[in-house]
C-alpha atoms as a PDB file:
ATOM      1  CA  MET A   1     149.292 178.645  64.937  1.00  0.00           C
ATOM      2  CA  PHE A   2     151.593 175.725  65.833  1.00  0.00           C
ATOM      3  CA  GLU A   3     152.843 174.306  62.583  1.00  0.00           C
ATOM      4  CA  ASN A   4     155.824 172.072  63.334  1.00  0.00           C
ATOM      5  CA  LEU A   5     156.660 170.278  66.546  1.00  0.00           C
ATOM      6  CA  ASN A   6     159.759 168.206  67.240  1.00  0.00           C
ATOM      7  CA  PHE A   7     159.270 164.866  69.021  1.00  0.00           C
ATOM      8  CA  SER A   8     162.454 163.529  70.664  1.00  0.00           C
ATOM      9  CA  LEU A   9     162.920 160.110  72.268  1.00  0.00           C
ATOM     10  CA  SER A  10     165.621 159.305  74.799  1.00  0.00           C
ATOM     11  CA  SER A  11     166.467 156.500  77.183  1.00  0.00           C
ATOM     12  CA  LEU A  12     169.277 158.448  78.847  1.00  0.00           C
ATOM     13  CA  CYS A  13     169.312 159.492  82.487  1.00  0.00           C
ATOM     14  CA  VAL A  14     167.662 162.893  82.948  1.00  0.00           C
ATOM     15  CA  GLN A  15     170.211 165.427  84.157  1.00  0.00           C
ATOM     16  CA  PRO A  16     169.310 167.999  86.876  1.00  0.00           C
ATOM     17  CA  ALA A  17     168.992 170.945  84.489  1.00  0.00           C
ATOM     18  CA  GLN A  18     166.700 168.979  82.157  1.00  0.00           C
ATOM     19  CA  ARG A  19     164.671 167.729  85.100  1.00  0.00           C
ATOM     20  CA  ASP A  20     164.151 171.308  86.270  1.00  0.00           C
ATOM     21  CA  GLU A  21     162.876 172.231  82.811  1.00  0.00           C
ATOM     22  CA  LEU A  22     160.555 169.214  82.699  1.00  0.00           C
ATOM     23  CA  ALA A  23     159.145 170.114  86.115  1.00  0.00           C
ATOM     24  CA  THR A  24     157.622 173.290  84.639  1.00  0.00           C
ATOM     25  CA  LEU A  25     155.055 171.129  82.816  1.00  0.00           C
ATOM     26  CA  TYR A  26     153.649 169.514  85.971  1.00  0.00           C
ATOM     27  CA  THR A  27     151.373 170.813  88.707  1.00  0.00           C
ATOM     28  CA  VAL A  28     152.792 168.342  91.249  1.00  0.00           C
ATOM     29  CA  VAL A  29     156.522 167.645  91.494  1.00  0.00           C
ATOM     30  CA  ASP A  30     157.138 165.413  94.494  1.00  0.00           C
ATOM     31  CA  GLN A  31     159.165 162.376  95.503  1.00  0.00           C
ATOM     32  CA  ARG A  32     156.938 160.084  93.464  1.00  0.00           C
ATOM     33  CA  TRP A  33     157.508 162.250  90.370  1.00  0.00           C
ATOM     34  CA  HIS A  34     161.266 161.964  90.824  1.00  0.00           C
ATOM     35  CA  GLN A  35     161.002 158.194  91.325  1.00  0.00           C
ATOM     36  CA  LYS A  36     159.376 157.808  87.933  1.00  0.00           C
ATOM     37  CA  PHE A  37     162.090 159.827  86.215  1.00  0.00           C
ATOM     38  CA  ASP A  38     164.762 157.843  88.047  1.00  0.00           C
ATOM     39  CA  ARG A  39     163.294 154.609  86.631  1.00  0.00           C
ATOM     40  CA  LEU A  40     162.466 155.659  83.065  1.00  0.00           C
ATOM     41  CA  SER A  41     163.192 153.507  80.039  1.00  0.00           C
ATOM     42  CA  LEU A  42     161.942 156.143  77.595  1.00  0.00           C
ATOM     43  CA  LEU A  43     161.378 159.887  77.773  1.00  0.00           C
ATOM     44  CA  VAL A  44     159.420 161.554  74.974  1.00  0.00           C
ATOM     45  CA  THR A  45     159.673 165.334  74.812  1.00  0.00           C
ATOM     46  CA  VAL A  46     157.912 167.696  72.435  1.00  0.00           C
ATOM     47  CA  ARG A  47     159.295 171.111  71.526  1.00  0.00           C
ATOM     48  CA  ASP A  48     158.065 174.022  69.473  1.00  0.00           C
ATOM     49  CA  GLN A  49     161.069 175.993  68.221  1.00  0.00           C
ATOM     50  CA  GLY A  50     163.051 174.896  71.245  1.00  0.00           C
ATOM     51  CA  THR A  51     160.328 175.491  73.831  1.00  0.00           C
ATOM     52  CA  LEU A  52     159.288 172.402  75.810  1.00  0.00           C
ATOM     53  CA  VAL A  53     155.535 171.925  75.404  1.00  0.00           C
ATOM     54  CA  ALA A  54     154.868 168.276  76.350  1.00  0.00           C
ATOM     55  CA  ALA A  55     156.463 165.161  77.802  1.00  0.00           C
ATOM     56  CA  GLY A  56     155.682 161.584  78.764  1.00  0.00           C
ATOM     57  CA  LEU A  57     157.537 158.590  80.208  1.00  0.00           C
ATOM     58  CA  VAL A  58     157.741 154.842  80.153  1.00  0.00           C
ATOM     59  CA  HIS A  59     158.997 153.702  83.562  1.00  0.00           C
ATOM     60  CA  ASP A  60     159.077 150.620  85.771  1.00  0.00           C
ATOM     61  CA  SER A  61     158.515 152.273  89.153  1.00  0.00           C
ATOM     62  CA  ILE A  62     155.182 150.500  89.548  1.00  0.00           C
ATOM     63  CA  VAL A  63     153.139 151.006  92.706  1.00  0.00           C
ATOM     64  CA  ALA A  64     149.691 150.341  91.218  1.00  0.00           C
ATOM     65  CA  PRO A  65     148.357 146.858  92.121  1.00  0.00           C
ATOM     66  CA  THR A  66     148.643 145.327  88.654  1.00  0.00           C
ATOM     67  CA  SER A  67     148.765 141.562  88.166  1.00  0.00           C
ATOM     68  CA  SER A  68     151.311 141.916  85.347  1.00  0.00           C
ATOM     69  CA  MET A  69     154.720 140.744  86.536  1.00  0.00           C
ATOM     70  CA  ASN A  70     156.671 142.518  83.761  1.00  0.00           C
ATOM     71  CA  ALA A  71     154.667 145.739  83.619  1.00  0.00           C
ATOM     72  CA  VAL A  72     155.926 149.148  82.582  1.00  0.00           C
ATOM     73  CA  GLU A  73     153.790 152.224  83.011  1.00  0.00           C
ATOM     74  CA  LEU A  74     153.034 154.952  80.516  1.00  0.00           C
ATOM     75  CA  GLY A  75     153.121 157.828  82.969  1.00  0.00           C
ATOM     76  CA  CYS A  76     153.861 161.506  83.576  1.00  0.00           C
ATOM     77  CA  MET A  77     151.990 162.685  80.485  1.00  0.00           C
ATOM     78  CA  ALA A  78     151.779 166.465  80.446  1.00  0.00           C
ATOM     79  CA  VAL A  79     150.930 169.009  77.750  1.00  0.00           C
ATOM     80  CA  ARG A  80     151.058 172.771  78.148  1.00  0.00           C
ATOM     81  CA  ALA A  81     147.555 174.213  78.253  1.00  0.00           C
ATOM     82  CA  ASP A  82     147.983 176.265  75.080  1.00  0.00           C
ATOM     83  CA  TYR A  83     149.089 173.178  73.128  1.00  0.00           C
ATOM     84  CA  ARG A  84     146.224 170.880  73.992  1.00  0.00           C
ATOM     85  CA  ARG A  85     143.721 169.464  71.495  1.00  0.00           C
ATOM     86  CA  LEU A  86     146.340 169.290  68.749  1.00  0.00           C
ATOM     87  CA  GLY A  87     146.847 165.533  68.879  1.00  0.00           C
ATOM     88  CA  ILE A  88     150.114 165.791  70.831  1.00  0.00           C
ATOM     89  CA  ARG A  89     148.997 163.443  73.589  1.00  0.00           C
ATOM     90  CA  GLN A  90     147.961 160.842  71.004  1.00  0.00           C
ATOM     91  CA  HIS A  91     151.364 160.916  69.281  1.00  0.00           C
ATOM     92  CA  VAL A  92     153.302 160.705  72.531  1.00  0.00           C
ATOM     93  CA  THR A  93     151.147 157.820  73.760  1.00  0.00           C
ATOM     94  CA  SER A  94     151.596 155.927  70.479  1.00  0.00           C
ATOM     95  CA  LEU A  95     155.374 156.268  70.684  1.00  0.00           C
ATOM     96  CA  ARG A  96     155.455 155.115  74.298  1.00  0.00           C
ATOM     97  CA  LEU A  97     153.148 152.170  73.654  1.00  0.00           C
ATOM     98  CA  ALA A  98     155.259 151.003  70.716  1.00  0.00           C
ATOM     99  CA  HIS A  99     158.438 151.252  72.788  1.00  0.00           C
ATOM    100  CA  ALA A 100     156.973 149.288  75.691  1.00  0.00           C
ATOM    101  CA  LEU A 101     155.636 146.512  73.478  1.00  0.00           C
ATOM    102  CA  ARG A 102     158.823 146.205  71.433  1.00  0.00           C
ATOM    103  CA  SER A 103     160.820 145.851  74.645  1.00  0.00           C
ATOM    104  CA  GLY A 104     158.732 142.782  75.528  1.00  0.00           C
ATOM    105  CA  LYS A 105     157.041 144.406  78.514  1.00  0.00           C
ATOM    106  CA  THR A 106     153.343 144.688  79.350  1.00  0.00           C
ATOM    107  CA  PRO A 107     152.258 148.331  79.100  1.00  0.00           C
ATOM    108  CA  ILE A 108     149.847 149.667  81.690  1.00  0.00           C
ATOM    109  CA  SER A 109     148.377 153.094  82.244  1.00  0.00           C
ATOM    110  CA  VAL A 110     146.872 154.387  85.485  1.00  0.00           C
ATOM    111  CA  ILE A 111     144.033 156.861  85.010  1.00  0.00           C
ATOM    112  CA  ASP A 112     142.319 158.944  87.653  1.00  0.00           C
ATOM    113  CA  SER A 113     138.536 158.599  87.683  1.00  0.00           C
ATOM    114  CA  GLN A 114     138.319 162.403  87.762  1.00  0.00           C
ATOM    115  CA  ASN A 115     139.868 162.495  84.302  1.00  0.00           C
ATOM    116  CA  PRO A 116     136.801 161.353  82.312  1.00  0.00           C
ATOM    117  CA  ALA A 117     138.145 162.194  78.847  1.00  0.00           C
ATOM    118  CA  SER A 118     141.117 159.892  79.366  1.00  0.00           C
ATOM    119  CA  TRP A 119     139.331 156.909  80.869  1.00  0.00           C
ATOM    120  CA  ALA A 120     136.517 157.176  78.343  1.00  0.00           C
ATOM    121  CA  PHE A 121     139.123 156.891  75.604  1.00  0.00           C
ATOM    122  CA  TYR A 122     140.718 153.824  77.203  1.00  0.00           C
ATOM    123  CA  GLU A 123     137.306 152.201  77.653  1.00  0.00           C
ATOM    124  CA  ARG A 124     136.591 152.488  73.929  1.00  0.00           C
ATOM    125  CA  SER A 125     140.044 151.684  72.573  1.00  0.00           C
ATOM    126  CA  GLU A 126     140.664 148.174  71.274  1.00  0.00           C
ATOM    127  CA  LEU A 127     144.324 148.553  72.285  1.00  0.00           C
ATOM    128  CA  TRP A 128     143.541 148.758  76.011  1.00  0.00           C
ATOM    129  CA  GLN A 129     141.394 146.902  78.515  1.00  0.00           C
ATOM    130  CA  ARG A 130     140.620 147.730  82.112  1.00  0.00           C
ATOM    131  CA  GLU A 131     142.473 145.406  84.450  1.00  0.00           C
ATOM    132  CA  ARG A 132     141.030 146.669  87.722  1.00  0.00           C
ATOM    133  CA  SER A 133     140.161 149.719  89.790  1.00  0.00           C
ATOM    134  CA  PHE A 134     141.649 150.708  93.133  1.00  0.00           C
ATOM    135  CA  GLU A 135     141.777 153.606  95.552  1.00  0.00           C
ATOM    136  CA  HIS A 136     144.863 155.651  96.287  1.00  0.00           C
ATOM    137  CA  GLU A 137     144.840 158.466  98.824  1.00  0.00           C
ATOM    138  CA  GLY A 138     141.058 158.546  98.661  1.00  0.00           C
ATOM    139  CA  ARG A 139     140.900 158.768  94.852  1.00  0.00           C
ATOM    140  CA  LEU A 140     139.482 156.094  92.562  1.00  0.00           C
ATOM    141  CA  LYS A 141     141.878 155.018  89.822  1.00  0.00           C
ATOM    142  CA  PHE A 142     141.715 152.585  86.907  1.00  0.00           C
ATOM    143  CA  ILE A 143     144.517 150.364  85.633  1.00  0.00           C
ATOM    144  CA  TYR A 144     144.423 149.734  81.879  1.00  0.00           C
ATOM    145  CA  ARG A 145     146.577 147.047  80.262  1.00  0.00           C
ATOM    146  CA  ALA A 146     147.511 146.634  76.610  1.00  0.00           C
ATOM    147  CA  THR A 147     145.470 144.032  74.737  1.00  0.00           C
ATOM    148  CA  GLU A 148     146.468 141.384  72.208  1.00  0.00           C
ATOM    149  CA  ALA A 149     145.346 143.822  69.526  1.00  0.00           C
ATOM    150  CA  ALA A 150     147.997 146.259  70.766  1.00  0.00           C
ATOM    151  CA  TRP A 151     150.700 143.633  70.326  1.00  0.00           C
ATOM    152  CA  GLN A 152     149.539 143.019  66.761  1.00  0.00           C
ATOM    153  CA  TRP A 153     149.434 146.763  66.111  1.00  0.00           C
ATOM    154  CA  ALA A 154     153.044 147.095  67.273  1.00  0.00           C
ATOM    155  CA  ALA A 155     154.146 144.084  65.224  1.00  0.00           C
ATOM    156  CA  ASP A 156     152.667 145.643  62.087  1.00  0.00           C
ATOM    157  CA  LEU A 157     154.463 148.969  62.519  1.00  0.00           C
ATOM    158  CA  PRO A 158     157.259 149.721  60.034  1.00  0.00           C
ATOM    159  CA  GLN A 159     160.762 149.310  61.422  1.00  0.00           C
ATOM    160  CA  ALA A 160     163.049 152.310  61.629  1.00  0.00           C
ATOM    161  CA  SER A 161     165.174 152.526  58.489  1.00  0.00           C
ATOM    162  CA  ALA A 162     167.197 155.569  59.533  1.00  0.00           C
ATOM    163  CA  ASP A 163     168.296 157.424  62.631  1.00  0.00           C
ATOM    164  CA  GLN A 164     165.786 160.171  61.967  1.00  0.00           C
ATOM    165  CA  VAL A 165     162.137 160.060  61.033  1.00  0.00           C
ATOM    166  CA  ALA A 166     159.483 162.706  60.596  1.00  0.00           C
ATOM    167  CA  ILE A 167     156.329 163.047  62.650  1.00  0.00           C
ATOM    168  CA  GLN A 168     153.890 165.627  61.441  1.00  0.00           C
ATOM    169  CA  LEU A 169     150.871 166.942  63.310  1.00  0.00           C
ATOM    170  CA  PRO A 170     147.635 167.956  61.599  1.00  0.00           C
ATOM    171  CA  GLY A 171     148.062 171.286  59.869  1.00  0.00           C
ATOM    172  CA  ALA A 172     151.845 171.127  59.701  1.00  0.00           C
ATOM    173  CA  ALA A 173     153.334 172.526  56.538  1.00  0.00           C
ATOM    174  CA  GLN A 174     156.640 170.624  56.632  1.00  0.00           C
ATOM    175  CA  PRO A 175     157.744 167.534  58.596  1.00  0.00           C
ATOM    176  CA  VAL A 176     160.297 168.014  61.382  1.00  0.00           C
ATOM    177  CA  PRO A 177     162.964 165.387  62.157  1.00  0.00           C
ATOM    178  CA  SER A 178     162.612 163.323  65.296  1.00  0.00           C
ATOM    179  CA  LEU A 179     164.701 160.538  66.729  1.00  0.00           C
ATOM    180  CA  ALA A 180     164.710 156.789  67.180  1.00  0.00           C
ATOM    181  CA  LEU A 181     161.291 155.355  66.347  1.00  0.00           C
ATOM    182  CA  PRO A 182     159.500 155.200  62.996  1.00  0.00           C
ATOM    183  CA  SER A 183     156.517 157.352  62.227  1.00  0.00           C
ATOM    184  CA  ILE A 184     153.469 155.725  63.781  1.00  0.00           C
ATOM    185  CA  PRO A 185     150.250 155.810  61.767  1.00  0.00           C
ATOM    186  CA  PRO A 186     146.843 156.492  63.304  1.00  0.00           C
ATOM    187  CA  VAL A 187     145.166 153.374  64.637  1.00  0.00           C
ATOM    188  CA  HIS A 188     141.370 153.214  64.546  1.00  0.00           C
ATOM    189  CA  ARG A 189     139.930 154.802  67.660  1.00  0.00           C
ATOM    190  CA  PHE A 190     143.334 155.194  69.250  1.00  0.00           C
ATOM    191  CA  ALA A 191     144.450 158.029  67.027  1.00  0.00           C
ATOM    192  CA  ALA A 192     141.259 159.945  66.438  1.00  0.00           C
ATOM    193  CA  GLN A 193     139.722 159.997  69.868  1.00  0.00           C
ATOM    194  CA  PHE A 194     142.714 160.795  72.003  1.00  0.00           C
ATOM    195  CA  GLY A 195     143.460 163.955  70.141  1.00  0.00           C
ATOM    196  CA  SER A 196     139.887 165.172  70.235  1.00  0.00           C
ATOM    197  CA  GLU A 197     139.252 164.396  73.869  1.00  0.00           C
ATOM    198  CA  ASP A 198     142.493 165.645  75.360  1.00  0.00           C
ATOM    199  CA  PRO A 199     141.382 166.866  78.808  1.00  0.00           C
ATOM    200  CA  ALA A 200     141.531 170.569  79.421  1.00  0.00           C
ATOM    201  CA  SER A 201     143.493 170.253  82.662  1.00  0.00           C
ATOM    202  CA  ALA A 202     145.947 167.760  84.044  1.00  0.00           C
ATOM    203  CA  VAL A 203     144.763 165.376  86.755  1.00  0.00           C
ATOM    204  CA  PRO A 204     147.472 163.760  88.891  1.00  0.00           C
ATOM    205  CA  VAL A 205     147.878 160.032  88.279  1.00  0.00           C
ATOM    206  CA  MET A 206     149.999 157.337  89.889  1.00  0.00           C
END
């Protein structure tokens, strides 16, 4: 049904009109949400024939009690309900992880304990390890930090050779251009599991 999706990467400030469009993907749009967008270093958006269907950030507005002094967070991941289980979340996460590692930062991800599909994936992935758990507003959360294997994975990725590259989802008939980063190949458990265990509903995270 969904053949070709366009993945776009930007480090530019999000303008009000674009922010309003992005807000339609999220169940909670509050001050904390705006703080993350104010402090982004990368915004990944996914469109199907112009319609926004998913987004995710890398930002440095860290409030989780991580021990990493140079941490950036992979946050604000959202996928429209009718586009889930297509591997979109996996692609967006791969692009964000590569960006964070190549910038010399330590990537972290904060997962709500009520999102079992996500934390189960992080527990099994060789690219992530649990740093610690903590409570926020009465909810148990887990902080995951990129491992040494993640740094090696990023170092082995091909460098961008042109301004545009193609990223193709399973079932796509033709590749669609996307910007900035090279196509990122599947990585062991990282690629296969995240697409198959994409949670059916969004759970707010830090």
